[in-house]
Amino acid sequence: MHDLQTLALRYSQIYLRFHRLLDRQMAAQGASLARTKMLHFIANNAPVRAADVAEWFNLAPRTVTQAVDTMERDGLVVRVPDPADRRAKRLDITEHGEHVLRQTEPLRRSLISQAFGLLTDAEIAQFARILDKMEQAIEEPAAEA
């Protein structure tokens, strides 16, 4: 039986190793994991408010603004008018941004296959159930003693 502290540490280490490996592989292709994750979020939720991006990634609004400025400069995203508020802007992905995502997707899929490919269908289903339980536990307020 594993103690919970050791298990939590191993989970964190594997997660971080997974992301470092993916980031290195993407960097070799001229991409960035952080930028690609943000681009995926924008593509899947477009047109999206920068505040929604900041909330999803738990980032300061200024950090998101700087990242979006860079992605806009690089032609990956564009700011579009918000139909509900003339003063506000929303973010949308450009054709070039979609192209960048298509280029990095094989790298992401390959690493996911490497990490999870050794699991059986039953183990994957069990792992998904475990993750669901963990997610539910951290979303619910802790019971007061």
Tab-separated table of C-alpha atoms in Angstrom:
chain	number	residue	atom	x	y	z
A	1	MET	CA	0.000	0.000	0.000
A	2	HIS	CA	1.355	3.427	-0.939
A	3	ASP	CA	1.072	6.340	1.426
A	4	LEU	CA	-0.883	9.288	0.024
A	5	GLN	CA	2.005	11.779	0.214
A	6	THR	CA	4.246	9.526	-1.875
A	7	LEU	CA	1.450	8.855	-4.349
A	8	ALA	CA	0.674	12.571	-4.709
A	9	LEU	CA	4.364	13.323	-5.246
A	10	ARG	CA	4.682	10.619	-7.922
A	11	TYR	CA	1.543	11.908	-9.673
A	12	SER	CA	2.999	15.439	-9.718
A	13	GLN	CA	6.392	14.246	-10.931
A	14	ILE	CA	4.910	12.201	-13.777
A	15	TYR	CA	2.659	15.092	-14.812
A	16	LEU	CA	5.609	17.508	-14.839
A	17	ARG	CA	7.880	15.068	-16.699
A	18	PHE	CA	5.145	14.535	-19.290
A	19	HIS	CA	4.811	18.285	-19.856
A	20	ARG	CA	8.579	18.904	-19.916
A	21	LEU	CA	9.029	16.178	-22.520
A	22	LEU	CA	6.187	17.532	-24.642
A	23	ASP	CA	7.549	21.079	-24.294
A	24	ARG	CA	11.030	19.933	-25.408
A	25	GLN	CA	9.584	18.083	-28.390
A	26	MET	CA	7.494	21.091	-29.364
A	27	ALA	CA	10.446	23.459	-28.916
A	28	ALA	CA	12.408	21.317	-31.368
A	29	GLN	CA	9.611	22.073	-33.859
A	30	GLY	CA	9.638	25.792	-33.009
A	31	ALA	CA	6.529	25.660	-30.823
A	32	SER	CA	5.785	26.182	-27.136
A	33	LEU	CA	3.579	23.978	-24.969
A	34	ALA	CA	2.175	26.905	-22.977
A	35	ARG	CA	1.388	28.845	-26.134
A	36	THR	CA	-0.121	25.773	-27.819
A	37	LYS	CA	-2.341	25.039	-24.800
A	38	MET	CA	-3.620	28.620	-24.831
A	39	LEU	CA	-4.134	28.472	-28.595
A	40	HIS	CA	-6.129	25.227	-28.207
A	41	PHE	CA	-8.340	26.863	-25.578
A	42	ILE	CA	-8.972	29.884	-27.805
A	43	ALA	CA	-9.707	27.656	-30.823
A	44	ASN	CA	-12.141	25.481	-28.857
A	45	ASN	CA	-13.977	28.427	-27.262
A	46	ALA	CA	-13.736	31.143	-29.923
A	47	PRO	CA	-14.616	33.857	-29.840
A	48	VAL	CA	-13.503	33.949	-26.206
A	49	ARG	CA	-12.830	36.736	-23.737
A	50	ALA	CA	-9.272	37.165	-22.472
A	51	ALA	CA	-10.721	37.062	-18.944
A	52	ASP	CA	-12.022	33.547	-19.648
A	53	VAL	CA	-8.542	32.490	-20.779
A	54	ALA	CA	-7.040	33.942	-17.595
A	55	GLU	CA	-9.604	32.166	-15.424
A	56	TRP	CA	-9.192	28.791	-17.175
A	57	PHE	CA	-5.396	28.810	-16.852
A	58	ASN	CA	-5.394	30.561	-13.461
A	59	LEU	CA	-3.241	33.378	-14.821
A	60	ALA	CA	-3.139	37.079	-14.089
A	61	PRO	CA	-4.980	39.125	-16.738
A	62	ARG	CA	-1.741	40.974	-17.558
A	63	THR	CA	0.012	37.666	-18.279
A	64	VAL	CA	-2.739	36.687	-20.712
A	65	THR	CA	-2.645	40.115	-22.359
A	66	GLN	CA	1.096	39.780	-22.956
A	67	ALA	CA	0.695	36.259	-24.371
A	68	VAL	CA	-2.184	37.338	-26.616
A	69	ASP	CA	-0.222	40.376	-27.814
A	70	THR	CA	2.613	38.051	-28.860
A	71	MET	CA	0.273	35.532	-30.496
A	72	GLU	CA	-1.519	38.350	-32.319
A	73	ARG	CA	1.815	39.768	-33.498
A	74	ASP	CA	2.747	36.291	-34.757
A	75	GLY	CA	-0.545	35.992	-36.638
A	76	LEU	CA	-1.970	33.167	-34.510
A	77	VAL	CA	-4.970	34.974	-33.025
A	78	VAL	CA	-6.991	38.056	-33.787
A	79	ARG	CA	-9.061	40.329	-31.575
A	80	VAL	CA	-12.646	40.629	-32.799
A	81	PRO	CA	-15.502	42.845	-31.603
A	82	ASP	CA	-17.721	41.448	-28.862
A	83	PRO	CA	-21.300	41.552	-30.190
A	84	ALA	CA	-22.638	41.967	-26.645
A	85	ASP	CA	-20.323	44.879	-25.738
A	86	ARG	CA	-19.007	47.284	-28.384
A	87	ARG	CA	-16.140	48.342	-26.119
A	88	ALA	CA	-14.868	44.804	-25.542
A	89	LYS	CA	-12.880	42.448	-27.740
A	90	ARG	CA	-12.869	38.673	-27.977
A	91	LEU	CA	-10.150	36.352	-29.227
A	92	ASP	CA	-10.357	34.122	-32.272
A	93	ILE	CA	-7.831	31.845	-33.941
A	94	THR	CA	-6.485	32.664	-37.400
A	95	GLU	CA	-5.822	30.258	-40.264
A	96	HIS	CA	-2.133	30.433	-39.361
A	97	GLY	CA	-2.986	29.574	-35.746
A	98	GLU	CA	-4.983	26.561	-36.928
A	99	HIS	CA	-2.008	25.518	-39.075
A	100	VAL	CA	0.316	25.709	-36.054
A	101	LEU	CA	-2.080	23.531	-34.037
A	102	ARG	CA	-2.223	20.972	-36.857
A	103	GLN	CA	1.594	20.862	-36.912
A	104	THR	CA	1.939	20.273	-33.166
A	105	GLU	CA	-0.943	17.812	-32.843
A	106	PRO	CA	1.068	14.756	-34.025
A	107	LEU	CA	3.691	15.459	-31.340
A	108	ARG	CA	1.049	15.670	-28.644
A	109	ARG	CA	-0.715	12.517	-29.828
A	110	SER	CA	2.566	10.605	-30.037
A	111	LEU	CA	3.509	11.421	-26.452
A	112	ILE	CA	0.022	10.587	-25.205
A	113	SER	CA	0.273	7.228	-26.972
A	114	GLN	CA	3.706	6.673	-25.439
A	115	ALA	CA	2.449	7.457	-21.938
A	116	PHE	CA	-0.939	5.754	-22.054
A	117	GLY	CA	-0.495	3.147	-24.796
A	118	LEU	CA	0.679	0.461	-22.402
A	119	LEU	CA	-2.619	0.571	-20.501
A	120	THR	CA	-5.436	-1.833	-21.317
A	121	ASP	CA	-8.910	-0.513	-22.088
A	122	ALA	CA	-10.000	-1.604	-18.606
A	123	GLU	CA	-7.076	0.249	-16.988
A	124	ILE	CA	-7.860	3.382	-19.005
A	125	ALA	CA	-11.501	3.235	-17.890
A	126	GLN	CA	-10.407	2.724	-14.274
A	127	PHE	CA	-7.914	5.598	-14.515
A	128	ALA	CA	-10.638	7.861	-15.937
A	129	ARG	CA	-12.925	6.960	-13.016
A	130	ILE	CA	-10.136	7.687	-10.534
A	131	LEU	CA	-9.443	11.071	-12.143
A	132	ASP	CA	-13.175	11.874	-12.056
A	133	LYS	CA	-13.251	11.104	-8.323
A	134	MET	CA	-10.151	13.207	-7.673
A	135	GLU	CA	-11.557	16.107	-9.676
A	136	GLN	CA	-14.848	15.916	-7.821
A	137	ALA	CA	-13.040	15.853	-4.469
A	138	ILE	CA	-11.099	19.031	-5.169
A	139	GLU	CA	-14.097	20.860	-6.654
A	140	GLU	CA	-16.353	20.252	-3.670
A	141	PRO	CA	-15.820	22.432	-0.602
A	142	ALA	CA	-14.173	20.552	2.244
A	143	ALA	CA	-16.562	19.438	4.961
A	144	GLU	CA	-16.301	21.559	8.066
A	145	ALA	CA	-15.163	19.658	11.144
